[in-house]
């Protein structure tokens, strides 16, 4: 099995070189890009395991690119950015990023987060790609929700891992701690906010009434319960 491929999109050559050296020393393959147009052209002929994306690009809005990667490519995406405002981090997560690392950073931290991210994407046993519940079909191979009329709604890689967690544990309480252990990431306000964002977006895509959700029920102070029966395959 070949080493995982990590793409690095950043307009600063020193950062590209620093990250590539650290990742290759850790056993990853890397490809680096200084412009979004070069990166998007390369995506036509390669499929990275994970994309590191800077938000401040010379030829494209980084957040728009993150959204496209999450929805169209189904790619795992980690933002690396000098933008440290809370709203930038929230927006990045809302658009489908899996993590957000603020510059300056320690390359060892980036390597550790990538390893954690890819471990979560490699199940011990093969996972089913399609689940059916309450008139919905979740197709994880295509990152889409399909309603009973055949209308498709895309979901991001990050939203997909939360949805799969619910669908694999229907009618069982899932605590915040259990979610953190299953999905990784540091516990605390940042993780809680990321989960709130992803669950809110999933409820919208499942056309839930926010005041009385039928599928994803919040148990205040305890966690969440997914209320439907689920059939895989």
PDB file of C-alpha atoms in Angstrom:
ATOM      1  CA  UNK A   1       0.000   0.000   0.000  1.00  0.00           C
ATOM      2  CA  UNK A   2       1.413   3.388  -0.976  1.00  0.00           C
ATOM      3  CA  UNK A   3       1.885   6.136   1.579  1.00  0.00           C
ATOM      4  CA  UNK A   4      -0.988   8.630   1.950  1.00  0.00           C
ATOM      5  CA  UNK A   5      -0.813  11.628  -0.385  1.00  0.00           C
ATOM      6  CA  UNK A   6      -1.106  15.079   1.197  1.00  0.00           C
ATOM      7  CA  UNK A   7      -1.415  18.149  -1.015  1.00  0.00           C
ATOM      8  CA  UNK A   8      -0.170  21.505   0.283  1.00  0.00           C
ATOM      9  CA  UNK A   9      -1.668  24.687  -1.176  1.00  0.00           C
ATOM     10  CA  UNK A  10       0.033  27.823   0.151  1.00  0.00           C
ATOM     11  CA  UNK A  11       1.489  30.843  -1.629  1.00  0.00           C
ATOM     12  CA  UNK A  12       4.510  31.028   0.703  1.00  0.00           C
ATOM     13  CA  UNK A  13       7.391  28.813  -0.573  1.00  0.00           C
ATOM     14  CA  UNK A  14       8.960  28.565   2.878  1.00  0.00           C
ATOM     15  CA  UNK A  15       5.775  27.145   4.397  1.00  0.00           C
ATOM     16  CA  UNK A  16       5.316  24.690   1.532  1.00  0.00           C
ATOM     17  CA  UNK A  17       8.889  23.476   1.937  1.00  0.00           C
ATOM     18  CA  UNK A  18       8.649  23.246   5.752  1.00  0.00           C
ATOM     19  CA  UNK A  19       5.417  21.236   5.623  1.00  0.00           C
ATOM     20  CA  UNK A  20       6.601  18.976   2.808  1.00  0.00           C
ATOM     21  CA  UNK A  21       9.847  18.177   4.646  1.00  0.00           C
ATOM     22  CA  UNK A  22       8.008  17.371   7.890  1.00  0.00           C
ATOM     23  CA  UNK A  23       5.382  15.231   6.178  1.00  0.00           C
ATOM     24  CA  UNK A  24       7.840  13.304   4.019  1.00  0.00           C
ATOM     25  CA  UNK A  25      10.013  12.613   7.057  1.00  0.00           C
ATOM     26  CA  UNK A  26       6.870  11.228   8.724  1.00  0.00           C
ATOM     27  CA  UNK A  27       6.253   8.868   5.795  1.00  0.00           C
ATOM     28  CA  UNK A  28       3.704  10.788   3.704  1.00  0.00           C
ATOM     29  CA  UNK A  29       3.858  11.609   0.015  1.00  0.00           C
ATOM     30  CA  UNK A  30       3.351  15.296  -0.788  1.00  0.00           C
ATOM     31  CA  UNK A  31       2.580  17.574  -3.702  1.00  0.00           C
ATOM     32  CA  UNK A  32       2.839  21.338  -3.251  1.00  0.00           C
ATOM     33  CA  UNK A  33       1.125  24.197  -5.052  1.00  0.00           C
ATOM     34  CA  UNK A  34       1.435  27.964  -4.842  1.00  0.00           C
ATOM     35  CA  UNK A  35      -1.729  28.840  -6.747  1.00  0.00           C
ATOM     36  CA  UNK A  36      -5.276  27.478  -6.698  1.00  0.00           C
ATOM     37  CA  UNK A  37      -5.443  27.160 -10.493  1.00  0.00           C
ATOM     38  CA  UNK A  38      -2.444  24.793 -10.518  1.00  0.00           C
ATOM     39  CA  UNK A  39      -3.959  22.775  -7.687  1.00  0.00           C
ATOM     40  CA  UNK A  40      -7.385  22.476  -9.341  1.00  0.00           C
ATOM     41  CA  UNK A  41      -5.792  21.367 -12.618  1.00  0.00           C
ATOM     42  CA  UNK A  42      -3.851  18.657 -10.768  1.00  0.00           C
ATOM     43  CA  UNK A  43      -7.037  17.367  -9.098  1.00  0.00           C
ATOM     44  CA  UNK A  44      -8.198  16.111 -12.503  1.00  0.00           C
ATOM     45  CA  UNK A  45      -5.455  13.497 -12.501  1.00  0.00           C
ATOM     46  CA  UNK A  46      -4.881  12.702  -8.821  1.00  0.00           C
ATOM     47  CA  UNK A  47      -6.869  11.986  -5.667  1.00  0.00           C
ATOM     48  CA  UNK A  48      -5.211  13.217  -2.477  1.00  0.00           C
ATOM     49  CA  UNK A  49      -5.952  11.605   0.859  1.00  0.00           C
ATOM     50  CA  UNK A  50      -5.917  15.010   2.539  1.00  0.00           C
ATOM     51  CA  UNK A  51      -5.627  18.644   1.423  1.00  0.00           C
ATOM     52  CA  UNK A  52      -3.899  21.403   3.391  1.00  0.00           C
ATOM     53  CA  UNK A  53      -5.318  24.708   2.147  1.00  0.00           C
ATOM     54  CA  UNK A  54      -4.262  28.262   2.980  1.00  0.00           C
ATOM     55  CA  UNK A  55      -7.119  30.784   2.896  1.00  0.00           C
ATOM     56  CA  UNK A  56      -5.060  33.726   1.589  1.00  0.00           C
ATOM     57  CA  UNK A  57      -4.377  32.684  -2.006  1.00  0.00           C
ATOM     58  CA  UNK A  58      -3.312  35.054  -4.805  1.00  0.00           C
ATOM     59  CA  UNK A  59      -5.785  33.784  -7.405  1.00  0.00           C
ATOM     60  CA  UNK A  60      -8.806  32.375  -5.559  1.00  0.00           C
ATOM     61  CA  UNK A  61     -10.792  32.789  -2.367  1.00  0.00           C
ATOM     62  CA  UNK A  62      -9.615  30.012  -0.076  1.00  0.00           C
ATOM     63  CA  UNK A  63     -12.980  29.511   1.613  1.00  0.00           C
ATOM     64  CA  UNK A  64     -14.707  28.979  -1.728  1.00  0.00           C
ATOM     65  CA  UNK A  65     -12.098  26.385  -2.632  1.00  0.00           C
ATOM     66  CA  UNK A  66     -12.539  24.612   0.715  1.00  0.00           C
ATOM     67  CA  UNK A  67     -16.293  24.404   0.106  1.00  0.00           C
ATOM     68  CA  UNK A  68     -15.781  22.941  -3.352  1.00  0.00           C
ATOM     69  CA  UNK A  69     -13.255  20.388  -2.099  1.00  0.00           C
ATOM     70  CA  UNK A  70     -15.561  19.266   0.711  1.00  0.00           C
ATOM     71  CA  UNK A  71     -18.670  18.951  -1.439  1.00  0.00           C
ATOM     72  CA  UNK A  72     -17.413  17.960  -4.900  1.00  0.00           C
ATOM     73  CA  UNK A  73     -14.281  15.998  -4.043  1.00  0.00           C
ATOM     74  CA  UNK A  74     -15.380  14.521  -0.727  1.00  0.00           C
ATOM     75  CA  UNK A  75     -11.849  15.317   0.383  1.00  0.00           C
ATOM     76  CA  UNK A  76     -10.552  15.639   3.911  1.00  0.00           C
ATOM     77  CA  UNK A  77      -9.524  19.296   4.268  1.00  0.00           C
ATOM     78  CA  UNK A  78      -7.454  21.059   6.899  1.00  0.00           C
ATOM     79  CA  UNK A  79      -7.240  24.850   6.678  1.00  0.00           C
ATOM     80  CA  UNK A  80      -3.912  26.510   7.498  1.00  0.00           C
ATOM     81  CA  UNK A  81      -4.282  30.245   7.861  1.00  0.00           C
ATOM     82  CA  UNK A  82      -2.992  33.391   9.474  1.00  0.00           C
ATOM     83  CA  UNK A  83      -6.610  34.431  10.067  1.00  0.00           C
ATOM     84  CA  UNK A  84      -7.154  33.829  13.762  1.00  0.00           C
ATOM     85  CA  UNK A  85     -10.597  35.402  14.199  1.00  0.00           C
ATOM     86  CA  UNK A  86     -13.252  33.097  15.590  1.00  0.00           C
ATOM     87  CA  UNK A  87     -15.593  33.890  12.687  1.00  0.00           C
ATOM     88  CA  UNK A  88     -13.016  32.706  10.135  1.00  0.00           C
ATOM     89  CA  UNK A  89     -12.657  29.407  11.993  1.00  0.00           C
ATOM     90  CA  UNK A  90     -16.424  28.987  12.263  1.00  0.00           C
ATOM     91  CA  UNK A  91     -16.933  29.796   8.577  1.00  0.00           C
ATOM     92  CA  UNK A  92     -14.254  27.316   7.563  1.00  0.00           C
ATOM     93  CA  UNK A  93     -15.924  24.554   9.568  1.00  0.00           C
ATOM     94  CA  UNK A  94     -19.367  25.485   8.229  1.00  0.00           C
ATOM     95  CA  UNK A  95     -18.071  25.190   4.664  1.00  0.00           C
ATOM     96  CA  UNK A  96     -16.851  21.646   5.287  1.00  0.00           C
ATOM     97  CA  UNK A  97     -13.291  21.825   6.596  1.00  0.00           C
ATOM     98  CA  UNK A  98     -12.277  19.081   9.028  1.00  0.00           C
ATOM     99  CA  UNK A  99      -9.835  21.181  11.033  1.00  0.00           C
ATOM    100  CA  UNK A 100      -8.362  24.702  11.230  1.00  0.00           C
ATOM    101  CA  UNK A 101      -4.736  25.388  12.127  1.00  0.00           C
ATOM    102  CA  UNK A 102      -3.591  28.950  12.779  1.00  0.00           C
ATOM    103  CA  UNK A 103      -0.213  30.280  11.627  1.00  0.00           C
ATOM    104  CA  UNK A 104       2.418  30.246  12.958  1.00  0.00           C
ATOM    105  CA  UNK A 105       2.334  26.555  13.800  1.00  0.00           C
ATOM    106  CA  UNK A 106       4.676  23.736  14.732  1.00  0.00           C
ATOM    107  CA  UNK A 107       5.022  21.316  11.775  1.00  0.00           C
ATOM    108  CA  UNK A 108       4.890  18.430  14.251  1.00  0.00           C
ATOM    109  CA  UNK A 109       1.386  19.529  15.274  1.00  0.00           C
ATOM    110  CA  UNK A 110       0.265  19.526  11.633  1.00  0.00           C
ATOM    111  CA  UNK A 111       1.679  16.016  11.147  1.00  0.00           C
ATOM    112  CA  UNK A 112      -0.100  14.809  14.294  1.00  0.00           C
ATOM    113  CA  UNK A 113      -3.439  16.252  13.208  1.00  0.00           C
ATOM    114  CA  UNK A 114      -3.103  14.729   9.738  1.00  0.00           C
ATOM    115  CA  UNK A 115      -2.337  11.322  11.232  1.00  0.00           C
ATOM    116  CA  UNK A 116      -5.371  11.584  13.510  1.00  0.00           C
ATOM    117  CA  UNK A 117      -7.550  12.668  10.594  1.00  0.00           C
ATOM    118  CA  UNK A 118      -6.465   9.797   8.345  1.00  0.00           C
ATOM    119  CA  UNK A 119      -6.793   7.217  11.133  1.00  0.00           C
ATOM    120  CA  UNK A 120     -10.457   8.175  11.447  1.00  0.00           C
ATOM    121  CA  UNK A 121     -10.867   7.630   7.698  1.00  0.00           C
ATOM    122  CA  UNK A 122      -9.468   4.076   7.859  1.00  0.00           C
ATOM    123  CA  UNK A 123     -11.999   1.804   9.580  1.00  0.00           C
ATOM    124  CA  UNK A 124     -10.859  -1.505  11.055  1.00  0.00           C
ATOM    125  CA  UNK A 125     -13.485  -3.290   8.939  1.00  0.00           C
ATOM    126  CA  UNK A 126     -14.947  -2.236   5.601  1.00  0.00           C
ATOM    127  CA  UNK A 127     -17.858   0.135   6.158  1.00  0.00           C
ATOM    128  CA  UNK A 128     -21.043   0.097   4.116  1.00  0.00           C
ATOM    129  CA  UNK A 129     -21.457   3.039   1.763  1.00  0.00           C
ATOM    130  CA  UNK A 130     -25.256   3.393   1.742  1.00  0.00           C
ATOM    131  CA  UNK A 131     -27.749   3.766   4.598  1.00  0.00           C
ATOM    132  CA  UNK A 132     -31.546   4.136   4.455  1.00  0.00           C
ATOM    133  CA  UNK A 133     -33.708   5.871   7.071  1.00  0.00           C
ATOM    134  CA  UNK A 134     -37.051   7.716   7.228  1.00  0.00           C
ATOM    135  CA  UNK A 135     -37.359   8.075   3.442  1.00  0.00           C
ATOM    136  CA  UNK A 136     -33.738   9.187   3.085  1.00  0.00           C
ATOM    137  CA  UNK A 137     -30.727   7.468   1.575  1.00  0.00           C
ATOM    138  CA  UNK A 138     -27.230   8.529   2.634  1.00  0.00           C
ATOM    139  CA  UNK A 139     -24.714   7.601  -0.068  1.00  0.00           C
ATOM    140  CA  UNK A 140     -21.291   7.952   1.543  1.00  0.00           C
ATOM    141  CA  UNK A 141     -19.511   6.921  -1.649  1.00  0.00           C
ATOM    142  CA  UNK A 142     -20.902  10.047  -3.356  1.00  0.00           C
ATOM    143  CA  UNK A 143     -21.403  12.311  -0.306  1.00  0.00           C
ATOM    144  CA  UNK A 144     -25.085  12.927  -1.045  1.00  0.00           C
ATOM    145  CA  UNK A 145     -28.422  12.603   0.743  1.00  0.00           C
ATOM    146  CA  UNK A 146     -31.273  11.405  -1.496  1.00  0.00           C
ATOM    147  CA  UNK A 147     -34.910  11.973  -0.506  1.00  0.00           C
ATOM    148  CA  UNK A 148     -37.808   9.698  -1.441  1.00  0.00           C
ATOM    149  CA  UNK A 149     -38.428  11.751  -4.604  1.00  0.00           C
ATOM    150  CA  UNK A 150     -34.842  11.257  -5.773  1.00  0.00           C
ATOM    151  CA  UNK A 151     -33.668  14.811  -5.043  1.00  0.00           C
ATOM    152  CA  UNK A 152     -30.000  14.889  -4.042  1.00  0.00           C
ATOM    153  CA  UNK A 153     -28.401  17.158  -1.447  1.00  0.00           C
ATOM    154  CA  UNK A 154     -24.603  17.061  -1.080  1.00  0.00           C
ATOM    155  CA  UNK A 155     -22.926  16.913   2.296  1.00  0.00           C
ATOM    156  CA  UNK A 156     -19.317  17.580   3.200  1.00  0.00           C
ATOM    157  CA  UNK A 157     -16.715  15.092   4.367  1.00  0.00           C
ATOM    158  CA  UNK A 158     -16.906  16.533   7.894  1.00  0.00           C
ATOM    159  CA  UNK A 159     -20.719  16.386   7.957  1.00  0.00           C
ATOM    160  CA  UNK A 160     -20.540  12.838   6.619  1.00  0.00           C
ATOM    161  CA  UNK A 161     -18.459  11.527   9.489  1.00  0.00           C
ATOM    162  CA  UNK A 162     -20.949  12.952  12.014  1.00  0.00           C
ATOM    163  CA  UNK A 163     -23.889  11.504  10.057  1.00  0.00           C
ATOM    164  CA  UNK A 164     -22.225   8.087   9.877  1.00  0.00           C
ATOM    165  CA  UNK A 165     -21.648   8.182  13.631  1.00  0.00           C
ATOM    166  CA  UNK A 166     -25.380   8.735  14.181  1.00  0.00           C
ATOM    167  CA  UNK A 167     -26.426   6.098  11.643  1.00  0.00           C
ATOM    168  CA  UNK A 168     -24.131   3.476  13.134  1.00  0.00           C
ATOM    169  CA  UNK A 169     -25.623   4.086  16.605  1.00  0.00           C
ATOM    170  CA  UNK A 170     -29.363   4.652  16.076  1.00  0.00           C
ATOM    171  CA  UNK A 171     -31.620   5.131  19.109  1.00  0.00           C
ATOM    172  CA  UNK A 172     -28.625   5.310  21.456  1.00  0.00           C
ATOM    173  CA  UNK A 173     -27.419   8.298  23.422  1.00  0.00           C
ATOM    174  CA  UNK A 174     -24.136   9.635  22.048  1.00  0.00           C
ATOM    175  CA  UNK A 175     -22.406  11.931  24.513  1.00  0.00           C
ATOM    176  CA  UNK A 176     -20.111  14.795  23.539  1.00  0.00           C
ATOM    177  CA  UNK A 177     -17.231  12.825  25.029  1.00  0.00           C
ATOM    178  CA  UNK A 178     -18.098   9.781  22.918  1.00  0.00           C
ATOM    179  CA  UNK A 179     -18.250  11.977  19.812  1.00  0.00           C
ATOM    180  CA  UNK A 180     -14.870  13.485  20.621  1.00  0.00           C
ATOM    181  CA  UNK A 181     -13.350  10.032  21.134  1.00  0.00           C
ATOM    182  CA  UNK A 182     -14.849   8.705  17.886  1.00  0.00           C
ATOM    183  CA  UNK A 183     -14.111  11.711  15.700  1.00  0.00           C
ATOM    184  CA  UNK A 184     -10.895  12.954  17.273  1.00  0.00           C
ATOM    185  CA  UNK A 185      -9.798  16.498  17.881  1.00  0.00           C
ATOM    186  CA  UNK A 186      -9.099  18.265  21.132  1.00  0.00           C
ATOM    187  CA  UNK A 187     -11.980  18.473  23.565  1.00  0.00           C
ATOM    188  CA  UNK A 188     -13.201  21.932  24.483  1.00  0.00           C
ATOM    189  CA  UNK A 189     -15.056  24.884  23.023  1.00  0.00           C
ATOM    190  CA  UNK A 190     -13.498  24.505  19.564  1.00  0.00           C
ATOM    191  CA  UNK A 191     -14.636  20.888  19.209  1.00  0.00           C
ATOM    192  CA  UNK A 192     -18.081  21.653  20.650  1.00  0.00           C
ATOM    193  CA  UNK A 193     -18.547  24.530  18.216  1.00  0.00           C
ATOM    194  CA  UNK A 194     -17.479  22.353  15.285  1.00  0.00           C
ATOM    195  CA  UNK A 195     -20.024  19.689  16.262  1.00  0.00           C
ATOM    196  CA  UNK A 196     -22.775  22.286  16.725  1.00  0.00           C
ATOM    197  CA  UNK A 197     -22.098  23.636  13.239  1.00  0.00           C
ATOM    198  CA  UNK A 198     -22.070  20.227  11.562  1.00  0.00           C
ATOM    199  CA  UNK A 199     -25.179  18.968  13.348  1.00  0.00           C
ATOM    200  CA  UNK A 200     -27.039  22.182  12.513  1.00  0.00           C
ATOM    201  CA  UNK A 201     -26.125  21.817   8.835  1.00  0.00           C
ATOM    202  CA  UNK A 202     -27.180  18.163   8.812  1.00  0.00           C
ATOM    203  CA  UNK A 203     -30.539  19.076  10.331  1.00  0.00           C
ATOM    204  CA  UNK A 204     -31.056  21.701   7.625  1.00  0.00           C
ATOM    205  CA  UNK A 205     -30.217  19.219   4.875  1.00  0.00           C
ATOM    206  CA  UNK A 206     -32.567  16.658   6.424  1.00  0.00           C
ATOM    207  CA  UNK A 207     -35.273  19.393   6.514  1.00  0.00           C
ATOM    208  CA  UNK A 208     -35.652  19.162  10.256  1.00  0.00           C
ATOM    209  CA  UNK A 209     -37.830  21.548  12.220  1.00  0.00           C
ATOM    210  CA  UNK A 210     -35.234  23.223  14.471  1.00  0.00           C
ATOM    211  CA  UNK A 211     -37.798  23.532  17.271  1.00  0.00           C
ATOM    212  CA  UNK A 212     -38.899  19.899  17.060  1.00  0.00           C
ATOM    213  CA  UNK A 213     -36.359  17.735  15.189  1.00  0.00           C
ATOM    214  CA  UNK A 214     -37.612  14.288  14.170  1.00  0.00           C
ATOM    215  CA  UNK A 215     -34.245  12.633  13.598  1.00  0.00           C
ATOM    216  CA  UNK A 216     -31.384  14.233  15.543  1.00  0.00           C
ATOM    217  CA  UNK A 217     -32.617  14.915  19.070  1.00  0.00           C
ATOM    218  CA  UNK A 218     -30.585  16.999  21.509  1.00  0.00           C
ATOM    219  CA  UNK A 219     -30.578  15.707  25.076  1.00  0.00           C
ATOM    220  CA  UNK A 220     -29.399  18.811  26.906  1.00  0.00           C
ATOM    221  CA  UNK A 221     -26.432  18.181  29.167  1.00  0.00           C
ATOM    222  CA  UNK A 222     -26.059  14.624  27.845  1.00  0.00           C
ATOM    223  CA  UNK A 223     -25.620  14.499  24.055  1.00  0.00           C
ATOM    224  CA  UNK A 224     -27.683  13.401  21.050  1.00  0.00           C
ATOM    225  CA  UNK A 225     -29.922  10.545  19.944  1.00  0.00           C
ATOM    226  CA  UNK A 226     -30.663   9.596  16.327  1.00  0.00           C
ATOM    227  CA  UNK A 227     -34.310   8.556  16.474  1.00  0.00           C
ATOM    228  CA  UNK A 228     -34.845   6.520  13.278  1.00  0.00           C
ATOM    229  CA  UNK A 229     -34.290   2.883  12.431  1.00  0.00           C
ATOM    230  CA  UNK A 230     -31.446   2.486   9.928  1.00  0.00           C
ATOM    231  CA  UNK A 231     -30.880  -0.129   7.217  1.00  0.00           C
ATOM    232  CA  UNK A 232     -27.450  -0.450   5.607  1.00  0.00           C
ATOM    233  CA  UNK A 233     -26.758  -1.695   2.114  1.00  0.00           C
TER     234      UNK A 233
END
